[in-house]
Amino acid sequence: GAVVSQHPSRVICKSGTSVKIECRSLDFQATTMFWYRQFPKQSLMLMATSNEGSKATYEQGVEKDKFLINHASLTLSTLTVTSAHPEDSSFYICSARDRQGSREAEAFFGQGTRLTVV
Amino acid sequence: AQKVTQAQTEISVVEKEDVTLDCVYETRDTTYYLFWYKQPPSGELVFLIRRNSFDEQNEISGRYSWNFQKSTSSFNFTITASQVVDSAVYFCALHKRGGADGLTFGKGTHLIIQP
């Protein structure tokens, strides 16, 4: 299956600092990547959809200035949590989509990043 | 709008029992995909199955089986002879085929297998 790698797996940062999370598709070109957030004991909620070379589309209620998404290449998307606060502490996970043939790469996710803001 | 309902928040069974996790979905799309994922305590999402809305055949993979009933908009997941390693949160998800949106997830069912 499609391999998606996410880094880092765990990060602790101080309140007010920014954190960058990377999502890479290792064996395919991802025209679209998705970012999800999961609070403890809750479901995964789609935050935004990023398309290579264009601006990300954010879901309602997600602050685009706080969660900066860059999808500069077909294999890499980054999520930057700017001026992080304790309420941003969450599990962030990405998935990537491959439009080649019948592969539905959005079925495969990165390992996730557990962000703790102290 | 799409919606996935997993009514069972938590299920606890003794090892070797069979257990079924329910999933009911709502969509106006005629073509879509349904998924099941396993999320162990480490957090990663483990892909279990993807089912096309055109394919209503039930599927079996080892101890796992899935029952897709389009007439009742359900996609239930059964684990036979459960094991402690099956303990995890299981998510059912829905995606519009060919759509640009991400997956719509249910709230998950926390499955506890007691030794």
mmCIF file of C-alpha atoms in Angstrom:
data_model
loop_
_atom_site.group_PDB
_atom_site.id
_atom_site.type_symbol
_atom_site.label_atom_id
_atom_site.label_comp_id
_atom_site.label_asym_id
_atom_site.label_seq_id
_atom_site.Cartn_x
_atom_site.Cartn_y
_atom_site.Cartn_z
ATOM 1 C CA GLY A 1 0.000 0.000 0.000
ATOM 2 C CA ALA A 2 0.854 3.659 -0.157
ATOM 3 C CA VAL A 3 3.359 4.817 2.449
ATOM 4 C CA VAL A 4 2.929 8.118 4.207
ATOM 5 C CA SER A 5 5.552 9.286 6.667
ATOM 6 C CA GLN A 6 4.911 11.950 9.265
ATOM 7 C CA HIS A 7 7.515 13.680 11.401
ATOM 8 C CA PRO A 8 7.967 14.293 14.270
ATOM 9 C CA SER A 9 5.939 11.656 16.064
ATOM 10 C CA ARG A 10 5.958 13.610 19.287
ATOM 11 C CA VAL A 11 6.810 17.197 20.148
ATOM 12 C CA ILE A 12 6.650 19.323 23.253
ATOM 13 C CA CYS A 13 6.899 23.065 22.836
ATOM 14 C CA LYS A 14 6.534 26.179 24.922
ATOM 15 C CA SER A 15 3.467 28.329 24.669
ATOM 16 C CA GLY A 16 3.913 31.038 22.069
ATOM 17 C CA THR A 17 6.345 29.154 19.873
ATOM 18 C CA SER A 18 5.666 27.614 16.472
ATOM 19 C CA VAL A 19 5.872 23.973 15.528
ATOM 20 C CA LYS A 20 6.200 22.453 12.056
ATOM 21 C CA ILE A 21 4.917 18.994 11.212
ATOM 22 C CA GLU A 22 5.919 17.268 7.983
ATOM 23 C CA CYS A 23 3.919 14.775 5.962
ATOM 24 C CA ARG A 24 5.637 12.921 3.132
ATOM 25 C CA SER A 25 4.376 10.456 0.579
ATOM 26 C CA LEU A 26 7.238 8.013 0.102
ATOM 27 C CA ASP A 27 6.257 5.902 -2.883
ATOM 28 C CA PHE A 28 3.800 8.025 -4.817
ATOM 29 C CA GLN A 29 3.055 11.596 -5.775
ATOM 30 C CA ALA A 30 0.389 13.160 -3.647
ATOM 31 C CA THR A 31 -1.595 15.840 -5.409
ATOM 32 C CA THR A 32 -3.756 16.254 -2.340
ATOM 33 C CA MET A 33 -3.001 15.853 1.344
ATOM 34 C CA PHE A 34 -5.359 16.030 4.280
ATOM 35 C CA TRP A 35 -4.703 17.181 7.821
ATOM 36 C CA TYR A 36 -6.767 15.907 10.733
ATOM 37 C CA ARG A 37 -6.820 16.724 14.424
ATOM 38 C CA GLN A 38 -7.837 14.379 17.180
ATOM 39 C CA PHE A 39 -8.426 15.494 20.757
ATOM 40 C CA PRO A 40 -8.135 12.854 23.511
ATOM 41 C CA LYS A 41 -10.833 10.220 23.352
ATOM 42 C CA GLN A 42 -12.477 11.925 20.393
ATOM 43 C CA SER A 43 -12.776 11.284 16.712
ATOM 44 C CA LEU A 44 -10.623 12.596 13.905
ATOM 45 C CA MET A 45 -11.768 15.877 12.463
ATOM 46 C CA LEU A 46 -10.632 17.139 9.099
ATOM 47 C CA MET A 47 -8.836 20.460 9.464
ATOM 48 C CA ALA A 48 -7.793 21.247 5.941
ATOM 49 C CA THR A 49 -7.112 19.926 2.493
ATOM 50 C CA SER A 50 -3.916 20.935 0.766
ATOM 51 C CA ASN A 51 -3.343 20.733 -2.951
ATOM 52 C CA GLU A 52 0.117 20.874 -4.448
ATOM 53 C CA GLY A 53 0.957 24.347 -5.631
ATOM 54 C CA SER A 54 -2.174 26.057 -4.369
ATOM 55 C CA LYS A 55 -3.665 27.390 -1.158
ATOM 56 C CA ALA A 56 -5.119 24.997 1.348
ATOM 57 C CA THR A 57 -8.834 24.722 1.929
ATOM 58 C CA TYR A 58 -9.738 24.956 5.587
ATOM 59 C CA GLU A 59 -12.756 23.458 7.295
ATOM 60 C CA GLN A 60 -15.149 25.719 9.082
ATOM 61 C CA GLY A 61 -13.830 26.834 12.440
ATOM 62 C CA VAL A 62 -10.168 26.163 11.684
ATOM 63 C CA GLU A 63 -8.016 29.300 11.813
ATOM 64 C CA LYS A 64 -5.924 29.459 8.673
ATOM 65 C CA ASP A 65 -3.553 32.012 10.190
ATOM 66 C CA LYS A 66 -2.850 29.721 13.104
ATOM 67 C CA PHE A 67 -2.494 26.493 11.156
ATOM 68 C CA LEU A 68 -0.316 27.281 8.160
ATOM 69 C CA ILE A 69 -0.260 24.615 5.498
ATOM 70 C CA ASN A 70 2.248 24.442 2.701
ATOM 71 C CA HIS A 71 2.175 21.852 -0.064
ATOM 72 C CA ALA A 72 5.143 22.904 -2.131
ATOM 73 C CA SER A 73 5.898 19.590 -3.783
ATOM 74 C CA LEU A 74 4.092 16.426 -4.783
ATOM 75 C CA THR A 75 5.616 14.517 -1.895
ATOM 76 C CA LEU A 76 5.618 16.967 0.992
ATOM 77 C CA SER A 77 3.049 18.950 2.906
ATOM 78 C CA THR A 78 3.771 20.806 6.128
ATOM 79 C CA LEU A 79 1.513 22.008 8.901
ATOM 80 C CA THR A 80 2.848 24.805 11.081
ATOM 81 C CA VAL A 81 1.069 25.559 14.318
ATOM 82 C CA THR A 82 1.906 29.200 14.956
ATOM 83 C CA SER A 83 1.999 30.796 18.396
ATOM 84 C CA ALA A 84 0.955 27.527 19.947
ATOM 85 C CA HIS A 85 -1.119 27.513 23.108
ATOM 86 C CA PRO A 86 -2.022 24.666 25.478
ATOM 87 C CA GLU A 87 -5.424 24.297 23.821
ATOM 88 C CA ASP A 88 -3.625 23.376 20.588
ATOM 89 C CA SER A 89 -2.276 20.270 22.271
ATOM 90 C CA SER A 90 -3.664 17.418 20.235
ATOM 91 C CA PHE A 91 -2.850 14.533 17.935
ATOM 92 C CA TYR A 92 -2.330 15.704 14.369
ATOM 93 C CA ILE A 93 -2.388 13.207 11.541
ATOM 94 C CA CYS A 94 -2.104 13.523 7.788
ATOM 95 C CA SER A 95 -3.157 11.408 4.859
ATOM 96 C CA ALA A 96 -2.217 11.669 1.221
ATOM 97 C CA ARG A 97 -4.066 11.039 -2.001
ATOM 98 C CA ASP A 98 -2.721 9.531 -5.191
ATOM 99 C CA ARG A 99 -4.721 10.080 -8.335
ATOM 100 C CA GLN A 100 -2.736 7.519 -10.287
ATOM 101 C CA GLY A 101 -4.974 4.753 -11.514
ATOM 102 C CA SER A 102 -7.224 3.205 -8.925
ATOM 103 C CA ARG A 103 -5.037 3.863 -5.903
ATOM 104 C CA GLU A 104 -7.007 5.671 -3.247
ATOM 105 C CA ALA A 105 -4.130 6.744 -1.079
ATOM 106 C CA GLU A 106 -6.310 8.716 1.243
ATOM 107 C CA ALA A 107 -7.001 5.403 2.901
ATOM 108 C CA PHE A 108 -3.467 5.529 4.310
ATOM 109 C CA PHE A 109 -2.297 7.815 7.034
ATOM 110 C CA GLY A 110 0.924 9.041 8.504
ATOM 111 C CA GLN A 111 1.932 7.899 11.957
ATOM 112 C CA GLY A 112 0.584 11.042 13.582
ATOM 113 C CA THR A 113 2.195 13.749 15.699
ATOM 114 C CA ARG A 114 1.342 14.204 19.333
ATOM 115 C CA LEU A 115 1.752 17.889 20.154
ATOM 116 C CA THR A 116 1.955 19.038 23.740
ATOM 117 C CA VAL A 117 2.135 22.765 24.424
ATOM 118 C CA VAL A 118 3.339 23.675 27.905
ATOM 119 C CA ALA B 1 -23.847 16.197 4.294
ATOM 120 C CA GLN B 2 -22.235 12.967 5.316
ATOM 121 C CA LYS B 3 -22.450 11.340 8.707
ATOM 122 C CA VAL B 4 -21.084 8.198 10.315
ATOM 123 C CA THR B 5 -22.566 6.877 13.535
ATOM 124 C CA GLN B 6 -20.873 4.405 15.803
ATOM 125 C CA ALA B 7 -23.371 4.071 18.595
ATOM 126 C CA GLN B 8 -21.180 1.858 20.774
ATOM 127 C CA THR B 9 -18.783 4.073 22.672
ATOM 128 C CA GLU B 10 -17.120 1.207 24.502
ATOM 129 C CA ILE B 11 -17.400 -2.566 24.374
ATOM 130 C CA SER B 12 -15.761 -4.936 26.812
ATOM 131 C CA VAL B 13 -15.651 -8.682 26.218
ATOM 132 C CA VAL B 14 -13.661 -11.586 27.498
ATOM 133 C CA GLU B 15 -10.992 -13.046 25.270
ATOM 134 C CA LYS B 16 -12.185 -15.596 22.694
ATOM 135 C CA GLU B 17 -15.645 -14.101 22.524
ATOM 136 C CA ASP B 18 -16.954 -12.807 19.220
ATOM 137 C CA VAL B 19 -17.738 -9.104 19.039
ATOM 138 C CA THR B 20 -19.482 -6.923 16.470
ATOM 139 C CA LEU B 21 -18.866 -3.221 16.055
ATOM 140 C CA ASP B 22 -21.706 -1.318 14.462
ATOM 141 C CA CYS B 23 -21.438 1.428 11.869
ATOM 142 C CA VAL B 24 -24.319 3.298 10.274
ATOM 143 C CA TYR B 25 -23.737 5.984 7.697
ATOM 144 C CA GLU B 26 -25.643 8.708 5.913
ATOM 145 C CA THR B 27 -24.812 10.081 2.502
ATOM 146 C CA ARG B 28 -26.600 11.452 -0.531
ATOM 147 C CA ASP B 29 -23.900 10.180 -2.827
ATOM 148 C CA THR B 30 -24.594 7.139 -4.957
ATOM 149 C CA THR B 31 -20.967 6.095 -5.077
ATOM 150 C CA TYR B 32 -18.765 6.123 -2.041
ATOM 151 C CA TYR B 33 -16.193 4.213 -0.050
ATOM 152 C CA LEU B 34 -16.477 2.880 3.467
ATOM 153 C CA PHE B 35 -13.482 2.202 5.674
ATOM 154 C CA TRP B 36 -12.568 0.650 8.985
ATOM 155 C CA TYR B 37 -9.456 1.651 10.892
ATOM 156 C CA LYS B 38 -7.872 0.400 14.083
ATOM 157 C CA GLN B 39 -6.167 2.874 16.396
ATOM 158 C CA PRO B 40 -4.047 1.241 19.097
ATOM 159 C CA PRO B 41 -2.833 3.246 22.119
ATOM 160 C CA SER B 42 0.241 4.364 20.162
ATOM 161 C CA GLY B 43 -2.062 6.480 18.015
ATOM 162 C CA GLU B 44 -1.363 5.453 14.465
ATOM 163 C CA LEU B 45 -4.285 4.539 12.248
ATOM 164 C CA VAL B 46 -4.130 1.013 10.914
ATOM 165 C CA PHE B 47 -6.099 0.516 7.724
ATOM 166 C CA LEU B 48 -8.317 -2.565 7.899
ATOM 167 C CA ILE B 49 -10.641 -2.456 4.925
ATOM 168 C CA ARG B 50 -12.066 -0.280 2.165
ATOM 169 C CA ARG B 51 -15.393 -1.171 0.587
ATOM 170 C CA ASN B 52 -16.837 0.300 -2.610
ATOM 171 C CA SER B 53 -20.548 1.122 -2.453
ATOM 172 C CA PHE B 54 -21.144 -1.026 -5.534
ATOM 173 C CA ASP B 55 -19.750 -4.113 -3.867
ATOM 174 C CA GLU B 56 -22.101 -5.533 -1.264
ATOM 175 C CA GLN B 57 -20.301 -8.798 -0.853
ATOM 176 C CA ASN B 58 -19.301 -9.556 2.673
ATOM 177 C CA GLU B 59 -15.619 -9.952 3.286
ATOM 178 C CA ILE B 60 -13.631 -12.144 5.603
ATOM 179 C CA SER B 61 -9.987 -11.726 6.487
ATOM 180 C CA GLY B 62 -8.811 -14.162 9.093
ATOM 181 C CA ARG B 63 -10.708 -13.421 12.303
ATOM 182 C CA TYR B 64 -12.161 -10.233 10.832
ATOM 183 C CA SER B 65 -15.326 -10.025 8.794
ATOM 184 C CA TRP B 66 -17.426 -7.182 7.471
ATOM 185 C CA ASN B 67 -21.119 -7.068 6.693
ATOM 186 C CA PHE B 68 -22.136 -4.329 4.260
ATOM 187 C CA GLN B 69 -25.884 -3.779 4.020
ATOM 188 C CA LYS B 70 -26.676 -0.945 1.664
ATOM 189 C CA SER B 71 -30.403 -1.237 2.360
ATOM 190 C CA THR B 72 -29.833 -0.292 5.993
ATOM 191 C CA SER B 73 -26.751 1.885 5.386
ATOM 192 C CA SER B 74 -24.686 -0.237 7.702
ATOM 193 C CA PHE B 75 -21.153 -1.560 7.546
ATOM 194 C CA ASN B 76 -20.599 -3.692 10.619
ATOM 195 C CA PHE B 77 -17.339 -5.260 11.678
ATOM 196 C CA THR B 78 -17.056 -8.568 13.504
ATOM 197 C CA ILE B 79 -14.025 -9.982 15.263
ATOM 198 C CA THR B 80 -14.223 -13.704 15.856
ATOM 199 C CA ALA B 81 -12.421 -15.322 18.775
ATOM 200 C CA SER B 82 -11.191 -11.976 20.060
ATOM 201 C CA GLN B 83 -7.704 -11.588 21.458
ATOM 202 C CA VAL B 84 -6.197 -9.104 23.889
ATOM 203 C CA VAL B 85 -4.206 -7.575 21.017
ATOM 204 C CA ASP B 86 -7.482 -6.569 19.406
ATOM 205 C CA SER B 87 -7.976 -3.995 22.155
ATOM 206 C CA ALA B 88 -8.017 -0.590 20.472
ATOM 207 C CA VAL B 89 -10.312 2.139 19.244
ATOM 208 C CA TYR B 90 -11.962 1.271 15.953
ATOM 209 C CA PHE B 91 -13.176 3.907 13.547
ATOM 210 C CA CYS B 92 -15.593 3.602 10.683
ATOM 211 C CA ALA B 93 -15.245 6.235 7.952
ATOM 212 C CA LEU B 94 -16.945 7.358 4.756
ATOM 213 C CA HIS B 95 -15.606 8.976 1.621
ATOM 214 C CA LYS B 96 -17.276 10.119 -1.548
ATOM 215 C CA ARG B 97 -15.761 8.308 -4.486
ATOM 216 C CA GLY B 98 -13.863 10.743 -6.632
ATOM 217 C CA GLY B 99 -14.548 13.540 -4.215
ATOM 218 C CA ALA B 100 -11.994 16.061 -3.098
ATOM 219 C CA ASP B 101 -12.939 15.968 0.564
ATOM 220 C CA GLY B 102 -11.222 13.913 3.215
ATOM 221 C CA LEU B 103 -12.822 11.151 5.228
ATOM 222 C CA THR B 104 -15.774 11.558 7.551
ATOM 223 C CA PHE B 105 -15.142 9.525 10.671
ATOM 224 C CA GLY B 106 -17.457 8.084 13.254
ATOM 225 C CA LYS B 107 -16.721 8.771 16.901
ATOM 226 C CA GLY B 108 -15.054 5.422 17.324
ATOM 227 C CA THR B 109 -15.685 2.370 19.467
ATOM 228 C CA HIS B 110 -13.249 1.562 22.232
ATOM 229 C CA LEU B 111 -12.910 -2.204 22.303
ATOM 230 C CA ILE B 112 -11.528 -3.800 25.431
ATOM 231 C CA ILE B 113 -10.628 -7.462 25.352
ATOM 232 C CA GLN B 114 -10.130 -8.841 28.824
ATOM 233 C CA PRO B 115 -7.869 -11.849 29.348
#
